[in-house]
PDB file of C-alpha atoms in Angstrom:
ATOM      1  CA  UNK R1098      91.555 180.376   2.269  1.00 49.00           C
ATOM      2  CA  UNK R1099      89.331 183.237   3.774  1.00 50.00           C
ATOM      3  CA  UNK R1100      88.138 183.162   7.569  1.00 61.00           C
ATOM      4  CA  UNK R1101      85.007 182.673   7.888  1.00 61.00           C
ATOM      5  CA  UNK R1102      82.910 184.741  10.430  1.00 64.00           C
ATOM      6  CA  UNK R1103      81.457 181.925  13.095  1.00 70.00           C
ATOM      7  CA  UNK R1104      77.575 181.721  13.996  1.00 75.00           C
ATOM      8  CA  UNK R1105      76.845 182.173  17.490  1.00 77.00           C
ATOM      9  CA  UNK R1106      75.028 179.482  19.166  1.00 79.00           C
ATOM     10  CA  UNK R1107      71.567 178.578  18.303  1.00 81.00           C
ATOM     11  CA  UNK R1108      68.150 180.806  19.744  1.00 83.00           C
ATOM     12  CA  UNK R1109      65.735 178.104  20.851  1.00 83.00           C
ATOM     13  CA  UNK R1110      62.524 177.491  22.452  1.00 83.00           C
ATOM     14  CA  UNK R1111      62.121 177.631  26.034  1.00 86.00           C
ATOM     15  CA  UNK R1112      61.086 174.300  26.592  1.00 93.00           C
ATOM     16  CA  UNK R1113      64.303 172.078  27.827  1.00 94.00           C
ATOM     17  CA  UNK R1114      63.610 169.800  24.628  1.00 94.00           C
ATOM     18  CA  UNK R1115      63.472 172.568  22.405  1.00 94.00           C
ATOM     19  CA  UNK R1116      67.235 173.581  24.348  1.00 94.00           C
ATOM     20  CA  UNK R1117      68.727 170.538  24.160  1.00 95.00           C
ATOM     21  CA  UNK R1118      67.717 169.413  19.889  1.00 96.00           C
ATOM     22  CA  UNK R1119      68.785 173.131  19.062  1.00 95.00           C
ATOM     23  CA  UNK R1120      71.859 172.966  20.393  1.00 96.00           C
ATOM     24  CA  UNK R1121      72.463 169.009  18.708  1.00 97.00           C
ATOM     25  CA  UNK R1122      71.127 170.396  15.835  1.00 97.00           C
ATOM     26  CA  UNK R1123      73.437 173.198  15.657  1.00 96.00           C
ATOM     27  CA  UNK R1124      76.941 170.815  16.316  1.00 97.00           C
ATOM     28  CA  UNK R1125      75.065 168.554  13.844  1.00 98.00           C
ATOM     29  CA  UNK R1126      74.767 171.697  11.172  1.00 96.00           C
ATOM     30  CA  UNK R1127      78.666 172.576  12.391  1.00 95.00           C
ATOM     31  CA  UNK R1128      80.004 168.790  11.124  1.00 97.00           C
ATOM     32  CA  UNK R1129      78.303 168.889   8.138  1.00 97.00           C
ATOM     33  CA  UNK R1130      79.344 172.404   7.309  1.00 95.00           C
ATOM     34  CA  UNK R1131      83.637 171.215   8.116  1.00 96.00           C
ATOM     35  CA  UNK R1132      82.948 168.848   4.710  1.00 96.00           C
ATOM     36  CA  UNK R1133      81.149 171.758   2.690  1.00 94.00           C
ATOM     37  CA  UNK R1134      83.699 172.232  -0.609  1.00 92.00           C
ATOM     38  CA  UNK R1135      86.628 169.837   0.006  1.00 94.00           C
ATOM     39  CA  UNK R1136      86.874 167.138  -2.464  1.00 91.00           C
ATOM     40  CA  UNK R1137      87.841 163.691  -2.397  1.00 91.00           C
ATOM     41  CA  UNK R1138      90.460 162.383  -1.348  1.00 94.00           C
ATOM     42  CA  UNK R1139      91.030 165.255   1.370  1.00 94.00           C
ATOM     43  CA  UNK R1140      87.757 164.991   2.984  1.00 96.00           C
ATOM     44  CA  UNK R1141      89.255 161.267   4.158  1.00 96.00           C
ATOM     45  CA  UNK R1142      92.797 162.204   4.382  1.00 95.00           C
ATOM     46  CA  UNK R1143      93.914 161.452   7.806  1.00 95.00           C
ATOM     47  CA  UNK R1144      94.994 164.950   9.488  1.00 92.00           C
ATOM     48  CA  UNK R1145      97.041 163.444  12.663  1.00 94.00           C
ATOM     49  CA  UNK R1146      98.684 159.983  13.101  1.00 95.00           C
ATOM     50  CA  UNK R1147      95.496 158.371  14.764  1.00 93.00           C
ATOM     51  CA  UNK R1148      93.991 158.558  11.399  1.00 94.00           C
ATOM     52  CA  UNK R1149      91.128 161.018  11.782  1.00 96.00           C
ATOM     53  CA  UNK R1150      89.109 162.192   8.890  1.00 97.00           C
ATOM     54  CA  UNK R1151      86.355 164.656   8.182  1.00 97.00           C
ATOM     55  CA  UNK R1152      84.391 162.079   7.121  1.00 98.00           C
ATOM     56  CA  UNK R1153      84.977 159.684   9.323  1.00 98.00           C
ATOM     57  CA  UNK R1154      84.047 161.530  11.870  1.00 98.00           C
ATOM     58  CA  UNK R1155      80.502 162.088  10.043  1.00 98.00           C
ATOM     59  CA  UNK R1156      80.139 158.473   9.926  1.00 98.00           C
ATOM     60  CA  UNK R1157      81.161 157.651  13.608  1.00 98.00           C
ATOM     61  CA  UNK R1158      78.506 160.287  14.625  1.00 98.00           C
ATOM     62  CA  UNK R1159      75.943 158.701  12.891  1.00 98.00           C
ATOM     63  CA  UNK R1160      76.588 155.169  14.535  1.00 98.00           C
ATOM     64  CA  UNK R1161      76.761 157.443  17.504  1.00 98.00           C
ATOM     65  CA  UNK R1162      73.119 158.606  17.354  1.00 98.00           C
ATOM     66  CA  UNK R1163      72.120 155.617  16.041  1.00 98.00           C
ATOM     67  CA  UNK R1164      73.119 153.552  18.962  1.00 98.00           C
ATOM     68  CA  UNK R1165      72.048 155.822  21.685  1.00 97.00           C
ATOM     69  CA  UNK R1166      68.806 157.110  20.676  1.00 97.00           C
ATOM     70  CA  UNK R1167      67.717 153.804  18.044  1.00 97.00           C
ATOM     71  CA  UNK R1168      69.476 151.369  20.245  1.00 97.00           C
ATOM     72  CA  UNK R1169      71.453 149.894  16.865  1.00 98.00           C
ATOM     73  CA  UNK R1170      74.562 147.983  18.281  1.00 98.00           C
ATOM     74  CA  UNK R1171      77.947 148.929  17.445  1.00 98.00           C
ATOM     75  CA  UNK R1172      80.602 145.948  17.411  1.00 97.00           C
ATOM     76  CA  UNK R1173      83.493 147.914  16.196  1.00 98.00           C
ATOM     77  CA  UNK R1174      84.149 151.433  17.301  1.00 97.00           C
ATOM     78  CA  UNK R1175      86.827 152.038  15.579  1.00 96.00           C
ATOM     79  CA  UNK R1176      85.565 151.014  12.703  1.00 96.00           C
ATOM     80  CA  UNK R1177      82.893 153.237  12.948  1.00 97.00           C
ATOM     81  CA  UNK R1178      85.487 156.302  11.921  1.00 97.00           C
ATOM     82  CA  UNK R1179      86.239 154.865   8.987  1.00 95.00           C
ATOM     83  CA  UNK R1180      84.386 155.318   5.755  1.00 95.00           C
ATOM     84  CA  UNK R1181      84.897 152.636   2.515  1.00 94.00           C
ATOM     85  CA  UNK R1182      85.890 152.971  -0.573  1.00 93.00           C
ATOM     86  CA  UNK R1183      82.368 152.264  -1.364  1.00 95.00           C
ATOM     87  CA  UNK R1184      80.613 154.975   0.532  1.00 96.00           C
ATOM     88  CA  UNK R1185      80.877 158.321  -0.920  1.00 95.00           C
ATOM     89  CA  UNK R1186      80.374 161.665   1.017  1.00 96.00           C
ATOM     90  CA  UNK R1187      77.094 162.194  -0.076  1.00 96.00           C
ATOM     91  CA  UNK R1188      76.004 158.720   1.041  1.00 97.00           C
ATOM     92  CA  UNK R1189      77.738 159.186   4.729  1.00 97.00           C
ATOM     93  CA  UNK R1190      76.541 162.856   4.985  1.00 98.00           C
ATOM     94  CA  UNK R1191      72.539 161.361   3.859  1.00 98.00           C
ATOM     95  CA  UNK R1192      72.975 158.704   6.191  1.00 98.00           C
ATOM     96  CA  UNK R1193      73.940 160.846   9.080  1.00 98.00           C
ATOM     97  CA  UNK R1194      70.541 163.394   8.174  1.00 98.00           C
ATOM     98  CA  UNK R1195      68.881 160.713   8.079  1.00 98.00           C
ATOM     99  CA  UNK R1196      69.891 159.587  11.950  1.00 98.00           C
ATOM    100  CA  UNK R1197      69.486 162.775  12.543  1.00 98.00           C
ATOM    101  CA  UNK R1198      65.942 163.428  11.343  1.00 98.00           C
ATOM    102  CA  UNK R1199      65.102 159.595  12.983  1.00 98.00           C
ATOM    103  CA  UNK R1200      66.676 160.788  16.548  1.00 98.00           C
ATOM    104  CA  UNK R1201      64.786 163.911  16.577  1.00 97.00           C
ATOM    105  CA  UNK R1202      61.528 161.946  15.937  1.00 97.00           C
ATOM    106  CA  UNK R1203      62.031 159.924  18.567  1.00 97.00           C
ATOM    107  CA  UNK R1204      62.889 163.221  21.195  1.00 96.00           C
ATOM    108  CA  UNK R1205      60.388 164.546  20.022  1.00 95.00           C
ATOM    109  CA  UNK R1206      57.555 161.648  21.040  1.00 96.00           C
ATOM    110  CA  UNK R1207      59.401 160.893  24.271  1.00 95.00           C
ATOM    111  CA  UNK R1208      59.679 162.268  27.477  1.00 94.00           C
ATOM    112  CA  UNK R1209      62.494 164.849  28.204  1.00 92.00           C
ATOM    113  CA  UNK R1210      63.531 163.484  31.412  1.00 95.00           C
ATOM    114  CA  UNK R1211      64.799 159.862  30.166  1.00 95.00           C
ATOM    115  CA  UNK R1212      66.120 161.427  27.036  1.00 96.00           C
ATOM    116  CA  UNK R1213      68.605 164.034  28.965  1.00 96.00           C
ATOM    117  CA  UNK R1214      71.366 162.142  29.414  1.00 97.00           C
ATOM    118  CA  UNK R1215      71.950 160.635  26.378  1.00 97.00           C
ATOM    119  CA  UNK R1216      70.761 164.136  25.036  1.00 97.00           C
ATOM    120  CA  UNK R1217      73.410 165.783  26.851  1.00 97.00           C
ATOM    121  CA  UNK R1218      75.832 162.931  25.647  1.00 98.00           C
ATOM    122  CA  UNK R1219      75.241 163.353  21.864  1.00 98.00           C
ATOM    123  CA  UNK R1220      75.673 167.188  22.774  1.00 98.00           C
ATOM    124  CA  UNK R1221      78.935 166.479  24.300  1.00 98.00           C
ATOM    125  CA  UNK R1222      80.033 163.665  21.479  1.00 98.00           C
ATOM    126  CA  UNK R1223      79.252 166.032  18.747  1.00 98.00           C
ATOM    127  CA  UNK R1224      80.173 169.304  20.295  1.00 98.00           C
ATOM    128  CA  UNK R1225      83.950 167.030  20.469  1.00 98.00           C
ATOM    129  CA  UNK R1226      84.260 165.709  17.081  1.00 98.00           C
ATOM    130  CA  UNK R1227      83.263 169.221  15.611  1.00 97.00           C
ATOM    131  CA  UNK R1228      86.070 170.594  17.225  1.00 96.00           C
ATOM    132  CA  UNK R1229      88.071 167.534  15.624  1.00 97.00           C
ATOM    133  CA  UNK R1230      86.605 168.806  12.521  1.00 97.00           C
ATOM    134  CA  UNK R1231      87.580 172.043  12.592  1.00 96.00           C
ATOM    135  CA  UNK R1232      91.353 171.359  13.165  1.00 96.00           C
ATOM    136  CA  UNK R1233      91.325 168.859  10.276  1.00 97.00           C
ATOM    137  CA  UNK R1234      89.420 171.503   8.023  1.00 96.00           C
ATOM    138  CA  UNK R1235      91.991 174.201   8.823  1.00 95.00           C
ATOM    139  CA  UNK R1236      95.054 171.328   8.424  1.00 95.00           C
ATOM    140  CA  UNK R1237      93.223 170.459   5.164  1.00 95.00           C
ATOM    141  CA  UNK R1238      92.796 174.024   2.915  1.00 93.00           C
ATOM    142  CA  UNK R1239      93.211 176.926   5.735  1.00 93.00           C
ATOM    143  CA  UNK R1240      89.679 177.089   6.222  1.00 90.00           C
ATOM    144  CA  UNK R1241      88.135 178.219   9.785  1.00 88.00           C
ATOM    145  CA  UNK R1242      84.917 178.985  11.123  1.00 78.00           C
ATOM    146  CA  UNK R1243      81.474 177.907   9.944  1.00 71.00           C
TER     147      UNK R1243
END
């Protein structure tokens, strides 16, 4: 599989709001992009014995946002990183747009100050499982960067 060239980080506004979405936005973007053009089953094949998969990561993230920013309650974490038999990729990778979209709505009425911690967190949470991702991608086909 070809390397990839990586994208640098994101330009963004001034505004610390503006700072903090672009660069969620931009791990967000970096998930999404590890499941671009691998197929079922790989994009759920565990890559290391904990059982990690691309898109169970995609799906953990999304009950990530969900709970932080939409206060949705999360009873099994580990469950979370597991998608079913039931759920395609397309429905997992909607659903997590869709928190996405929802979370950036809510930034976006609020005020900056109570948002920047769990800002910073979901920066943090993401910027970690997309470097998850990328190891699984590479273990999966060969394929690095974005």
């Amino acid at each position: 599989m070809p390397r990839r060239r990586d994208v640098g980080p994101p330009r963004t506004g001034g505004g610390e709001k503006d700072v903090l979405l672009g660069f969620l936005d931009y791990l967000r973007a970096a998930v999404i992009a590890k499941t671009d053009g691998l197929g079922e089953p790989q994009v759920r094949t565990p890559g290391v014995p904990s059982g990690t998969n691309l898109l169970g990561l995609v799906k953990h993230l999304t009950h990530v946002e969900r709970h932080w920013v939409l206060d949705e309650k999360v009873s099994d974490w580990q469950a979370t990183f597991h998608a079913g038999p039931d759920e395609s990729v397309a429905d997992i990778i909607r659903a997590y747009r869709a928190a996405n979209a929802r979370v950036n709505e809510v930034v976006a009425d609020g005020d900056v100050a109570a948002l920047r911690w769990t800002l910073t967190h979901l920066i943090e949470e993401t910027g970690r499982h997309a470097g998850h991702a990328d190891i699984l991608r590479e273990l999966a086909d060969g394929a690095t960067g974005r």
